[in-house]
Amino acid sequence: MKQNIDRRQFIKNTAVLSTAAAAAPALLGAESSNPAPTGKIRIGYIGCGNVSGSYLPNLTSNPIIEVVSVCDIIPERAKKRAQQFKVPNIYPNIEEQLAGVPFDLLVNTTSMPSHGPVNKKALEAKRNVWSEKPMALEVSFASELLALAKRNGVHIWGSPTCVTSPQFKFMVDTMNSGKIGKVTAGHGTYGHGGPGWSGWFYQKGGGSLYDLGVYNVTTFTGLLGPVKEVVGMETIINPTRKVEDQGEVKVEADENTMLIMNHGNGVLSHVQTGFVYFDGERLAGEGRQLYTIDVTGTKGTMHMQGWDWGPGGVDIASQGEAVLETFCKDPGKYNWVGGASYVAECLLTGKPSLITPEHALHVLEVMNACHESARTGRKVNIETTFKWPLFA
Ligand SMILES: NC(=O)c1ccc[n+]([C@@H]2O[C@H](COP(=O)([O-])OP(=O)(O)OC[C@H]3O[C@@H](n4cnc5c(N)ncnc54)[C@H](O)[C@@H]3O)[C@@H](O)[C@H]2O)c1
């Protein structure tokens, strides 16, 4: 599937949208006029919970974006964000948002179990979609979304954004330079004590792998290539948790997870993730950046400082240069909540996107294979793949 569309294609797509809107106003709402008439991508934002407090400042300060509506099934949340970020239209559900003021790109930061159904409705209404991870809970549902997007001439992209950081690119370039020899193994870690605001994180369709480990899985598949087979182990440490929205909830989703991936060609990587991790040491002291991604080769090693969604530099030691040296500290324009801005720019300019739906689908299959392996005690083969290497 072509990842980006050029401006002409974008105009064509939105022209289709205009025609469809005229034909089916109940579905698409007021007639969609010229695409980006002010040179901006119009965004409909859905899911005004915790992370919207980070997304909306990024989106509303981007000159190529106009956030035209916000939506949440808890209407006070949408109202609060609308006031805070001066968004003119508020809706209580996706149906009314799609039928309301026209927009080009849905930004979906609802709870994880809502992603698939909400994304599907938006694609059916011929809207482009940026979805928080995962884009759906099942691989079959997510594949259907990719096919639906293609049929309707629109796009879906899924978080996270870590393959767009300068540090990720630097690691790829270092591997390609031969400096660390043949890459053999990777180790990633991402955990904290678990979110305290919403119960869904601990219920079916939630869990630490979808919420946190997903970053490391995206990084390693991006660096080392598509995965062939997976082994996983998962435990639950706390039978129940106290959360702000639901009080005491039963913990049903993975809290403590170990995943091993075989990338083929002899390369293995391992991700550990959990909602049961002490992370105070990572927060102690100004600029303290522990390693979260380690890549080992036959002639050297490299280590990413800080989280892979917000890296602080890359340390390298290699044959003849055995003392670790830090490189690539500058984050440039990279921002972990900048994914929707990134794809908006791709839509507007035709720039190809490094973030692809096929990669997100593959990551979902790997995560679900980890769940299956943990459940059955068996190694699980992976069927999906994506275009790799990411950089030509
Ligand atoms: N909170 C963070 O720091 C953070 C960081 C990165 C990514 N994320 C991801 O962002 C997503 C949201 O996380 P959050 O922490 O903001 O969760 P949250 O529970 O605080 O917010 C989710 C919001 O979505 C709304 N919602 C749920 N279903 C809906 C539907 N069908 N239609 C409209 N609104 C609906 C809920 O009412 C809620 O306000 C998740 O995928 C999470 O993994 C969160």
mmCIF file of N, CA and C and ligand atoms in Angstrom, residues 46-52 71-74 77 109-112 114-115 118 132-133 197-198 200-201 211 215 336, ligand 1:
data_model
loop_
_atom_site.group_PDB
_atom_site.id
_atom_site.type_symbol
_atom_site.label_atom_id
_atom_site.label_comp_id
_atom_site.label_asym_id
_atom_site.label_seq_id
_atom_site.Cartn_x
_atom_site.Cartn_y
_atom_site.Cartn_z
ATOM 1 N N ILE A 46 -10.615 12.919 19.026
ATOM 2 C CA ILE A 46 -11.520 12.113 19.863
ATOM 3 C C ILE A 46 -10.747 11.418 20.985
ATOM 4 N N GLY A 47 -11.309 11.486 22.204
ATOM 5 C CA GLY A 47 -10.659 10.875 23.371
ATOM 6 C C GLY A 47 -9.937 11.945 24.175
ATOM 7 N N CYS A 48 -10.708 12.663 25.013
ATOM 8 C CA CYS A 48 -10.144 13.832 25.700
ATOM 9 C C CYS A 48 -9.704 13.502 27.131
ATOM 10 N N GLY A 49 -9.024 12.371 27.283
ATOM 11 C CA GLY A 49 -8.521 11.971 28.594
ATOM 12 C C GLY A 49 -7.109 12.475 28.835
ATOM 13 N N ASN A 50 -6.354 11.683 29.583
ATOM 14 C CA ASN A 50 -5.033 12.082 30.057
ATOM 15 C C ASN A 50 -4.099 12.572 28.941
ATOM 16 N N VAL A 51 -3.915 11.766 27.901
ATOM 17 C CA VAL A 51 -2.889 12.114 26.913
ATOM 18 C C VAL A 51 -3.301 13.293 26.026
ATOM 19 N N SER A 52 -4.600 13.609 25.998
ATOM 20 C CA SER A 52 -5.033 14.762 25.187
ATOM 21 C C SER A 52 -4.409 16.052 25.715
ATOM 22 N N CYS A 71 -14.158 15.468 20.842
ATOM 23 C CA CYS A 71 -15.243 14.543 21.164
ATOM 24 C C CYS A 71 -14.821 13.632 22.301
ATOM 25 N N ASP A 72 -15.756 13.344 23.194
ATOM 26 C CA ASP A 72 -15.523 12.323 24.227
ATOM 27 C C ASP A 72 -16.889 11.834 24.694
ATOM 28 N N ILE A 73 -16.962 10.535 25.024
ATOM 29 C CA ILE A 73 -18.231 10.009 25.539
ATOM 30 C C ILE A 73 -18.499 10.535 26.948
ATOM 31 N N ILE A 74 -17.464 11.101 27.572
ATOM 32 C CA ILE A 74 -17.707 11.862 28.816
ATOM 33 C C ILE A 74 -17.671 13.334 28.399
ATOM 34 N N ARG A 77 -15.330 16.187 29.593
ATOM 35 C CA ARG A 77 -13.906 16.145 29.213
ATOM 36 C C ARG A 77 -13.681 16.880 27.886
ATOM 37 N N THR A 109 -7.371 9.260 20.407
ATOM 38 C CA THR A 109 -6.674 8.926 21.663
ATOM 39 C C THR A 109 -7.694 8.437 22.699
ATOM 40 N N THR A 110 -8.642 7.636 22.226
ATOM 41 C CA THR A 110 -9.589 7.012 23.154
ATOM 42 C C THR A 110 -8.877 5.861 23.885
ATOM 43 N N SER A 111 -9.590 5.187 24.773
ATOM 44 C CA SER A 111 -9.030 4.026 25.464
ATOM 45 C C SER A 111 -8.775 2.908 24.453
ATOM 46 N N MET A 112 -7.840 2.015 24.744
ATOM 47 C CA MET A 112 -7.393 1.058 23.721
ATOM 48 C C MET A 112 -8.528 0.184 23.161
ATOM 49 N N SER A 114 -11.461 0.971 22.519
ATOM 50 C CA SER A 114 -12.311 1.766 21.615
ATOM 51 C C SER A 114 -11.634 2.072 20.282
ATOM 52 N N HIS A 115 -10.319 1.851 20.187
ATOM 53 C CA HIS A 115 -9.610 2.290 18.976
ATOM 54 C C HIS A 115 -10.204 1.684 17.705
ATOM 55 N N VAL A 118 -13.833 2.861 16.666
ATOM 56 C CA VAL A 118 -13.842 4.288 16.299
ATOM 57 C C VAL A 118 -13.104 4.493 14.973
ATOM 58 N N GLU A 132 -3.923 6.213 18.283
ATOM 59 C CA GLU A 132 -3.011 5.754 19.332
ATOM 60 C C GLU A 132 -2.935 4.238 19.234
ATOM 61 N N LYS A 133 -1.935 3.664 19.857
ATOM 62 C CA LYS A 133 -1.717 2.216 19.765
ATOM 63 C C LYS A 133 -2.581 1.447 20.750
ATOM 64 N N TRP A 197 -5.293 6.489 36.585
ATOM 65 C CA TRP A 197 -6.507 7.263 36.293
ATOM 66 C C TRP A 197 -7.637 6.439 35.682
ATOM 67 N N SER A 198 -7.322 5.438 34.844
ATOM 68 C CA SER A 198 -8.408 4.727 34.142
ATOM 69 C C SER A 198 -8.286 3.214 34.330
ATOM 70 N N TRP A 200 -9.476 0.789 32.472
ATOM 71 C CA TRP A 200 -9.336 -0.050 31.273
ATOM 72 C C TRP A 200 -7.904 -0.516 31.066
ATOM 73 N N PHE A 201 -6.917 0.212 31.582
ATOM 74 C CA PHE A 201 -5.517 -0.195 31.423
ATOM 75 C C PHE A 201 -5.277 -1.602 31.992
ATOM 76 N N ASP A 211 0.439 -0.954 26.087
ATOM 77 C CA ASP A 211 0.584 0.453 26.480
ATOM 78 C C ASP A 211 2.050 0.906 26.469
ATOM 79 N N TYR A 215 6.346 0.366 22.425
ATOM 80 C CA TYR A 215 7.394 1.283 21.937
ATOM 81 C C TYR A 215 8.649 0.486 21.585
ATOM 82 N N TRP A 336 7.311 13.102 21.026
ATOM 83 C CA TRP A 336 6.568 11.835 21.135
ATOM 84 C C TRP A 336 5.079 12.003 20.870
HETATM 85 N N1 LIG B 1 -1.641 8.941 29.131
HETATM 86 C C1 LIG B 1 -0.468 8.918 28.542
HETATM 87 O O1 LIG B 1 0.539 9.442 29.046
HETATM 88 C C2 LIG B 1 -0.308 8.252 27.205
HETATM 89 C C3 LIG B 1 0.929 8.375 26.547
HETATM 90 C C4 LIG B 1 1.061 7.813 25.283
HETATM 91 C C5 LIG B 1 0.021 7.141 24.718
HETATM 92 N N2 LIG B 1 -1.162 7.017 25.383
HETATM 93 C C6 LIG B 1 -2.259 6.261 24.742
HETATM 94 O O2 LIG B 1 -3.333 7.164 24.509
HETATM 95 C C7 LIG B 1 -4.581 6.483 24.624
HETATM 96 C C8 LIG B 1 -5.431 7.154 25.684
HETATM 97 O O3 LIG B 1 -4.741 7.128 26.914
HETATM 98 P P1 LIG B 1 -5.177 8.070 28.118
HETATM 99 O O4 LIG B 1 -4.186 7.865 29.186
HETATM 100 O O5 LIG B 1 -5.444 9.434 27.606
HETATM 101 O O6 LIG B 1 -6.543 7.351 28.535
HETATM 102 P P2 LIG B 1 -7.789 7.990 29.301
HETATM 103 O O7 LIG B 1 -8.567 6.871 29.848
HETATM 104 O O8 LIG B 1 -7.310 9.060 30.229
HETATM 105 O O9 LIG B 1 -8.597 8.714 28.127
HETATM 106 C C9 LIG B 1 -9.330 8.038 27.165
HETATM 107 C C10 LIG B 1 -10.545 8.882 26.848
HETATM 108 O O10 LIG B 1 -11.240 8.306 25.761
HETATM 109 C C11 LIG B 1 -12.631 8.425 26.005
HETATM 110 N N3 LIG B 1 -13.311 7.411 25.210
HETATM 111 C C12 LIG B 1 -13.280 6.059 25.353
HETATM 112 N N4 LIG B 1 -14.018 5.452 24.409
HETATM 113 C C13 LIG B 1 -14.523 6.445 23.630
HETATM 114 C C14 LIG B 1 -15.339 6.461 22.477
HETATM 115 N N5 LIG B 1 -15.801 5.324 21.927
HETATM 116 N N6 LIG B 1 -15.666 7.649 21.944
HETATM 117 C C15 LIG B 1 -15.230 8.801 22.487
HETATM 118 N N7 LIG B 1 -14.432 8.859 23.565
HETATM 119 C C16 LIG B 1 -14.082 7.687 24.145
HETATM 120 C C17 LIG B 1 -12.774 8.236 27.504
HETATM 121 O O11 LIG B 1 -13.984 8.744 27.992
HETATM 122 C C18 LIG B 1 -11.548 8.982 28.003
HETATM 123 O O12 LIG B 1 -11.821 10.333 28.283
HETATM 124 C C19 LIG B 1 -4.213 5.032 24.931
HETATM 125 O O13 LIG B 1 -4.113 4.314 23.738
HETATM 126 C C20 LIG B 1 -2.845 5.136 25.581
HETATM 127 O O14 LIG B 1 -2.097 3.935 25.431
HETATM 128 C C21 LIG B 1 -1.345 7.570 26.610
#
